[in-house]
Structures are given as C-alpha cells and as structure tokens.
C-alpha atoms as a PDB file:
ATOM      1  CA  MET A   1     133.765 107.707  63.890  1.00  0.00           C
ATOM      2  CA  TRP A   2     132.917 109.862  60.901  1.00  0.00           C
ATOM      3  CA  PRO A   3     133.853 109.204  57.174  1.00  0.00           C
ATOM      4  CA  THR A   4     137.163 110.266  56.422  1.00  0.00           C
ATOM      5  CA  GLU A   5     136.150 111.621  53.038  1.00  0.00           C
ATOM      6  CA  TRP A   6     133.986 114.392  54.961  1.00  0.00           C
ATOM      7  CA  PRO A   7     135.475 117.992  54.578  1.00  0.00           C
ATOM      8  CA  ALA A   8     136.546 119.761  57.668  1.00  0.00           C
ATOM      9  CA  ILE A   9     133.263 121.569  58.449  1.00  0.00           C
ATOM     10  CA  PRO A  10     130.826 118.713  58.116  1.00  0.00           C
ATOM     11  CA  ARG A  11     133.127 116.694  60.470  1.00  0.00           C
ATOM     12  CA  LYS A  12     133.343 119.691  63.099  1.00  0.00           C
ATOM     13  CA  ILE A  13     129.373 119.933  62.776  1.00  0.00           C
ATOM     14  CA  ALA A  14     129.190 115.998  63.435  1.00  0.00           C
ATOM     15  CA  ASP A  15     131.718 116.393  66.351  1.00  0.00           C
ATOM     16  CA  ALA A  16     130.053 119.261  68.016  1.00  0.00           C
ATOM     17  CA  THR A  17     126.463 117.990  67.628  1.00  0.00           C
ATOM     18  CA  ASP A  18     127.643 114.575  69.064  1.00  0.00           C
ATOM     19  CA  ASP A  19     129.446 116.321  72.105  1.00  0.00           C
ATOM     20  CA  ALA A  20     126.310 118.361  72.826  1.00  0.00           C
ATOM     21  CA  LEU A  21     123.999 115.288  72.657  1.00  0.00           C
ATOM     22  CA  THR A  22     126.415 113.648  74.995  1.00  0.00           C
ATOM     23  CA  ALA A  23     126.159 116.522  77.267  1.00  0.00           C
ATOM     24  CA  VAL A  24     122.428 116.619  77.049  1.00  0.00           C
ATOM     25  CA  ARG A  25     122.346 112.802  77.894  1.00  0.00           C
ATOM     26  CA  GLY A  26     124.473 113.399  80.804  1.00  0.00           C
ATOM     27  CA  THR A  27     122.707 116.672  81.896  1.00  0.00           C
ATOM     28  CA  ASP A  28     125.950 118.404  81.854  1.00  0.00           C
ATOM     29  CA  SER A  29     125.207 122.087  81.388  1.00  0.00           C
ATOM     30  CA  SER A  30     128.973 123.180  81.273  1.00  0.00           C
ATOM     31  CA  ALA A  31     129.838 120.552  78.494  1.00  0.00           C
ATOM     32  CA  LEU A  32     126.713 121.512  76.623  1.00  0.00           C
ATOM     33  CA  SER A  33     127.781 125.327  76.664  1.00  0.00           C
ATOM     34  CA  ASP A  34     131.132 124.262  75.488  1.00  0.00           C
ATOM     35  CA  ALA A  35     129.492 122.089  72.587  1.00  0.00           C
ATOM     36  CA  LEU A  36     126.970 124.958  71.728  1.00  0.00           C
ATOM     37  CA  ASP A  37     129.919 127.551  71.472  1.00  0.00           C
ATOM     38  CA  ASP A  38     131.726 125.125  68.990  1.00  0.00           C
ATOM     39  CA  LEU A  39     128.530 124.693  66.945  1.00  0.00           C
ATOM     40  CA  ALA A  40     127.922 128.600  67.183  1.00  0.00           C
ATOM     41  CA  LYS A  41     131.350 129.032  65.319  1.00  0.00           C
ATOM     42  CA  LEU A  42     130.246 126.937  62.508  1.00  0.00           C
ATOM     43  CA  PRO A  43     128.111 128.060  59.264  1.00  0.00           C
ATOM     44  CA  ASN A  44     124.706 128.494  60.517  1.00  0.00           C
ATOM     45  CA  PRO A  45     123.056 127.249  57.415  1.00  0.00           C
ATOM     46  CA  GLN A  46     124.920 123.953  57.509  1.00  0.00           C
ATOM     47  CA  VAL A  47     124.217 123.348  61.063  1.00  0.00           C
ATOM     48  CA  SER A  48     120.768 124.328  61.007  1.00  0.00           C
ATOM     49  CA  GLY A  49     120.324 122.124  58.029  1.00  0.00           C
ATOM     50  CA  VAL A  50     121.951 119.192  59.613  1.00  0.00           C
ATOM     51  CA  HIS A  51     119.825 119.437  62.825  1.00  0.00           C
ATOM     52  CA  ALA A  52     116.710 119.845  60.856  1.00  0.00           C
ATOM     53  CA  GLY A  53     117.523 116.856  58.798  1.00  0.00           C
ATOM     54  CA  ILE A  54     118.016 114.873  62.019  1.00  0.00           C
ATOM     55  CA  VAL A  55     114.766 116.131  63.499  1.00  0.00           C
ATOM     56  CA  ARG A  56     112.897 115.227  60.429  1.00  0.00           C
ATOM     57  CA  GLU A  57     114.176 111.616  60.289  1.00  0.00           C
ATOM     58  CA  LEU A  58     113.646 110.914  63.943  1.00  0.00           C
ATOM     59  CA  LEU A  59     110.163 112.144  63.854  1.00  0.00           C
ATOM     60  CA  GLU A  60     109.638 109.878  60.690  1.00  0.00           C
ATOM     61  CA  THR A  61     111.148 107.086  62.723  1.00  0.00           C
ATOM     62  CA  LEU A  62     108.899 107.676  65.680  1.00  0.00           C
ATOM     63  CA  HIS A  63     105.768 108.390  63.651  1.00  0.00           C
ATOM     64  CA  PRO A  64     105.813 106.246  60.335  1.00  0.00           C
ATOM     65  CA  ASP A  65     102.151 106.489  59.632  1.00  0.00           C
ATOM     66  CA  GLY A  66     102.192 110.316  60.119  1.00  0.00           C
ATOM     67  CA  LEU A  67     102.544 113.081  62.383  1.00  0.00           C
ATOM     68  CA  THR A  68      99.843 114.908  63.975  1.00  0.00           C
ATOM     69  CA  SER A  69      99.751 118.251  66.042  1.00  0.00           C
ATOM     70  CA  ASP A  70      99.380 116.193  69.478  1.00  0.00           C
ATOM     71  CA  ASP A  71     102.524 114.237  68.484  1.00  0.00           C
ATOM     72  CA  VAL A  72     104.388 117.664  67.910  1.00  0.00           C
ATOM     73  CA  HIS A  73     103.006 119.033  71.097  1.00  0.00           C
ATOM     74  CA  ALA A  74     104.191 115.819  72.973  1.00  0.00           C
ATOM     75  CA  VAL A  75     107.876 116.418  71.731  1.00  0.00           C
ATOM     76  CA  LEU A  76     107.686 120.129  72.545  1.00  0.00           C
ATOM     77  CA  GLU A  77     106.241 119.229  76.180  1.00  0.00           C
ATOM     78  CA  ARG A  78     108.655 116.347  76.729  1.00  0.00           C
ATOM     79  CA  THR A  79     111.756 118.344  75.870  1.00  0.00           C
ATOM     80  CA  ALA A  80     110.897 121.377  77.936  1.00  0.00           C
ATOM     81  CA  ARG A  81     109.999 119.302  80.903  1.00  0.00           C
ATOM     82  CA  GLY A  82     113.058 117.239  80.546  1.00  0.00           C
ATOM     83  CA  ALA A  83     115.470 120.315  80.255  1.00  0.00           C
ATOM     84  CA  ILE A  84     113.902 122.869  82.521  1.00  0.00           C
ATOM     85  CA  GLY A  85     115.233 121.144  85.698  1.00  0.00           C
ATOM     86  CA  TRP A  86     118.869 121.555  84.542  1.00  0.00           C
ATOM     87  CA  LEU A  87     118.663 124.407  81.978  1.00  0.00           C
ATOM     88  CA  PRO A  88     116.378 126.961  83.854  1.00  0.00           C
ATOM     89  CA  HIS A  89     116.708 129.513  81.237  1.00  0.00           C
ATOM     90  CA  LEU A  90     115.676 127.309  78.465  1.00  0.00           C
ATOM     91  CA  ASP A  91     113.888 129.417  75.633  1.00  0.00           C
ATOM     92  CA  VAL A  92     110.820 127.183  75.015  1.00  0.00           C
ATOM     93  CA  SER A  93     109.771 129.214  71.988  1.00  0.00           C
ATOM     94  CA  ALA A  94     113.136 128.068  70.327  1.00  0.00           C
ATOM     95  CA  VAL A  95     112.229 124.535  70.941  1.00  0.00           C
ATOM     96  CA  ALA A  96     108.813 125.345  69.053  1.00  0.00           C
ATOM     97  CA  ASP A  97     110.968 127.241  66.178  1.00  0.00           C
ATOM     98  CA  VAL A  98     113.161 123.899  66.004  1.00  0.00           C
ATOM     99  CA  LEU A  99     110.314 121.774  65.390  1.00  0.00           C
ATOM    100  CA  THR A 100     108.346 123.989  63.163  1.00  0.00           C
ATOM    101  CA  GLY A 101     111.578 124.770  61.085  1.00  0.00           C
ATOM    102  CA  ALA A 102     112.296 120.912  60.709  1.00  0.00           C
ATOM    103  CA  LEU A 103     108.705 120.269  59.503  1.00  0.00           C
ATOM    104  CA  GLY A 104     108.952 123.375  56.832  1.00  0.00           C
ATOM    105  CA  VAL A 105     106.407 125.381  58.566  1.00  0.00           C
ATOM    106  CA  SER A 106     108.907 128.028  59.100  1.00  0.00           C
ATOM    107  CA  ASP A 107     112.622 128.783  57.923  1.00  0.00           C
ATOM    108  CA  PRO A 108     114.952 128.042  60.876  1.00  0.00           C
ATOM    109  CA  ASP A 109     117.393 130.607  59.378  1.00  0.00           C
ATOM    110  CA  ASP A 110     114.613 133.252  59.785  1.00  0.00           C
ATOM    111  CA  GLU A 111     113.896 132.416  63.405  1.00  0.00           C
ATOM    112  CA  THR A 112     117.705 132.482  64.422  1.00  0.00           C
ATOM    113  CA  PRO A 113     118.318 136.221  64.503  1.00  0.00           C
ATOM    114  CA  LYS A 114     114.985 136.798  66.551  1.00  0.00           C
ATOM    115  CA  ARG A 115     116.986 135.232  69.584  1.00  0.00           C
ATOM    116  CA  ALA A 116     120.424 134.086  70.663  1.00  0.00           C
ATOM    117  CA  ARG A 117     121.842 131.741  68.008  1.00  0.00           C
ATOM    118  CA  THR A 118     122.921 129.391  71.193  1.00  0.00           C
ATOM    119  CA  ALA A 119     119.225 129.239  72.247  1.00  0.00           C
ATOM    120  CA  TYR A 120     118.171 127.987  69.038  1.00  0.00           C
ATOM    121  CA  LEU A 121     121.126 125.380  68.795  1.00  0.00           C
ATOM    122  CA  GLN A 122     120.415 124.501  72.370  1.00  0.00           C
ATOM    123  CA  ALA A 123     116.898 123.845  71.552  1.00  0.00           C
ATOM    124  CA  ALA A 124     117.804 121.734  68.533  1.00  0.00           C
ATOM    125  CA  VAL A 125     120.131 119.285  70.349  1.00  0.00           C
ATOM    126  CA  LEU A 126     117.461 119.084  73.161  1.00  0.00           C
ATOM    127  CA  VAL A 127     114.771 117.956  70.747  1.00  0.00           C
ATOM    128  CA  ILE A 128     117.292 115.480  68.884  1.00  0.00           C
ATOM    129  CA  ALA A 129     118.195 114.054  72.198  1.00  0.00           C
ATOM    130  CA  ASP A 130     114.442 113.760  73.240  1.00  0.00           C
ATOM    131  CA  LEU A 131     113.434 112.042  70.112  1.00  0.00           C
ATOM    132  CA  ALA A 132     116.272 109.697  70.212  1.00  0.00           C
ATOM    133  CA  ALA A 133     115.711 108.802  73.754  1.00  0.00           C
ATOM    134  CA  THR A 134     111.923 108.142  72.998  1.00  0.00           C
ATOM    135  CA  ALA A 135     112.786 105.926  70.059  1.00  0.00           C
ATOM    136  CA  HIS A 136     115.857 104.298  72.199  1.00  0.00           C
ATOM    137  CA  ILE A 137     118.378 104.701  69.410  1.00  0.00           C
ATOM    138  CA  PRO A 138     121.711 106.188  68.880  1.00  0.00           C
ATOM    139  CA  THR A 139     122.093 109.438  66.951  1.00  0.00           C
ATOM    140  CA  THR A 140     125.357 108.519  65.168  1.00  0.00           C
ATOM    141  CA  ASP A 141     123.845 107.285  62.192  1.00  0.00           C
ATOM    142  CA  TYR A 142     121.265 110.117  61.885  1.00  0.00           C
ATOM    143  CA  ILE A 143     124.163 112.540  62.226  1.00  0.00           C
ATOM    144  CA  LYS A 144     125.873 110.582  59.163  1.00  0.00           C
ATOM    145  CA  ARG A 145     122.822 110.616  57.046  1.00  0.00           C
ATOM    146  CA  ALA A 146     121.809 114.433  57.492  1.00  0.00           C
ATOM    147  CA  ILE A 147     125.302 115.228  56.460  1.00  0.00           C
ATOM    148  CA  ALA A 148     125.299 112.981  53.614  1.00  0.00           C
ATOM    149  CA  GLU A 149     121.976 114.299  52.426  1.00  0.00           C
ATOM    150  CA  ILE A 150     123.135 117.918  52.426  1.00  0.00           C
ATOM    151  CA  ALA A 151     126.213 116.897  50.564  1.00  0.00           C
ATOM    152  CA  ARG A 152     124.213 114.981  47.976  1.00  0.00           C
ATOM    153  CA  ALA A 153     121.781 118.031  47.626  1.00  0.00           C
ATOM    154  CA  GLU A 154     124.644 120.625  47.318  1.00  0.00           C
ATOM    155  CA  THR A 155     126.182 118.352  44.375  1.00  0.00           C
ATOM    156  CA  VAL A 156     123.041 117.992  42.256  1.00  0.00           C
ATOM    157  CA  GLU A 157     123.190 120.537  39.533  1.00  0.00           C
ATOM    158  CA  MET A 158     119.959 122.843  39.241  1.00  0.00           C
ATOM    159  CA  PRO A 159     118.350 122.644  35.659  1.00  0.00           C
END
C-alpha cells in the first residue's frame, strides 16, 4: 500500500497510523492501544510531523475558504463526544493540543512531555479520524502526502 522506496521508519509510521485509524473507525480500544504502542516506539518528531501534516491538510480540505475558531471548536467537540463513550479516559486537553500544534499555534513536541505520549498520539488519530469521517474521505492518500512532504523538507538544503 505504501511506496516501496520509503525507508523503514516512514513505513512503520504509516502502518501504525493506518492501524490506529482502523481501530478508531471500529471503536476497538484494544487494537487502538496496540497501534498507539507501535507509534510510541517510533521517533516522536517524525510521528508528530506526519500527524500534524495530515490534520492540517484535512482541515484545509474541509475549510478551503479558511478556518475559524468555531470550526476548530467543532472539531474538538466532535472528537471528544465521539470518543468519550468508548475511551472514557480520553485527555480532551490533548485533543486541543493536537489542533493547536497542527495549526502552528503551539509546538506539539513541547506539549508531549506534559502528558503521556500515548495521550497525545491517541488524540491525534482521533482528530484525524473525525476529520476524515466528516469529509467522507479515506486517509491513505493523506498519510502518503504527509510523509512525502516531510521527506521533501528534509532533503531541501538550507541556504
């Protein structure tokens, strides 16, 4: 499913993210926990960067004319309400951190140490799943583009 030229780490990020999103869509807390454990074993900056890229692009897809604070609040509310029934220990502040980090209002790497990394990872995949469900689109291409963008940015030489 993923490009064969990808190195091992991006492939693992893509696989674990896809597994986590599948678990969210199926409200399978055990499978989600397993996928989050897999994501937590991978380098945080790369995982956070991929997830932030996916969230940003999905927000742009849903709000091509611009994003308002009401739009962000709606995502936060939908995500929390949709998950709290099957994830009763959801850290709603982590959902807010995912959104502000993806929008560049805060640095997701600065937020992660303030709580368990898995809380942040869980919030990220919940936001991605909510946005994709709202837009009625699959996430595979968004995962591919986010990883490709990071790879492109890492190969560009600084002046």
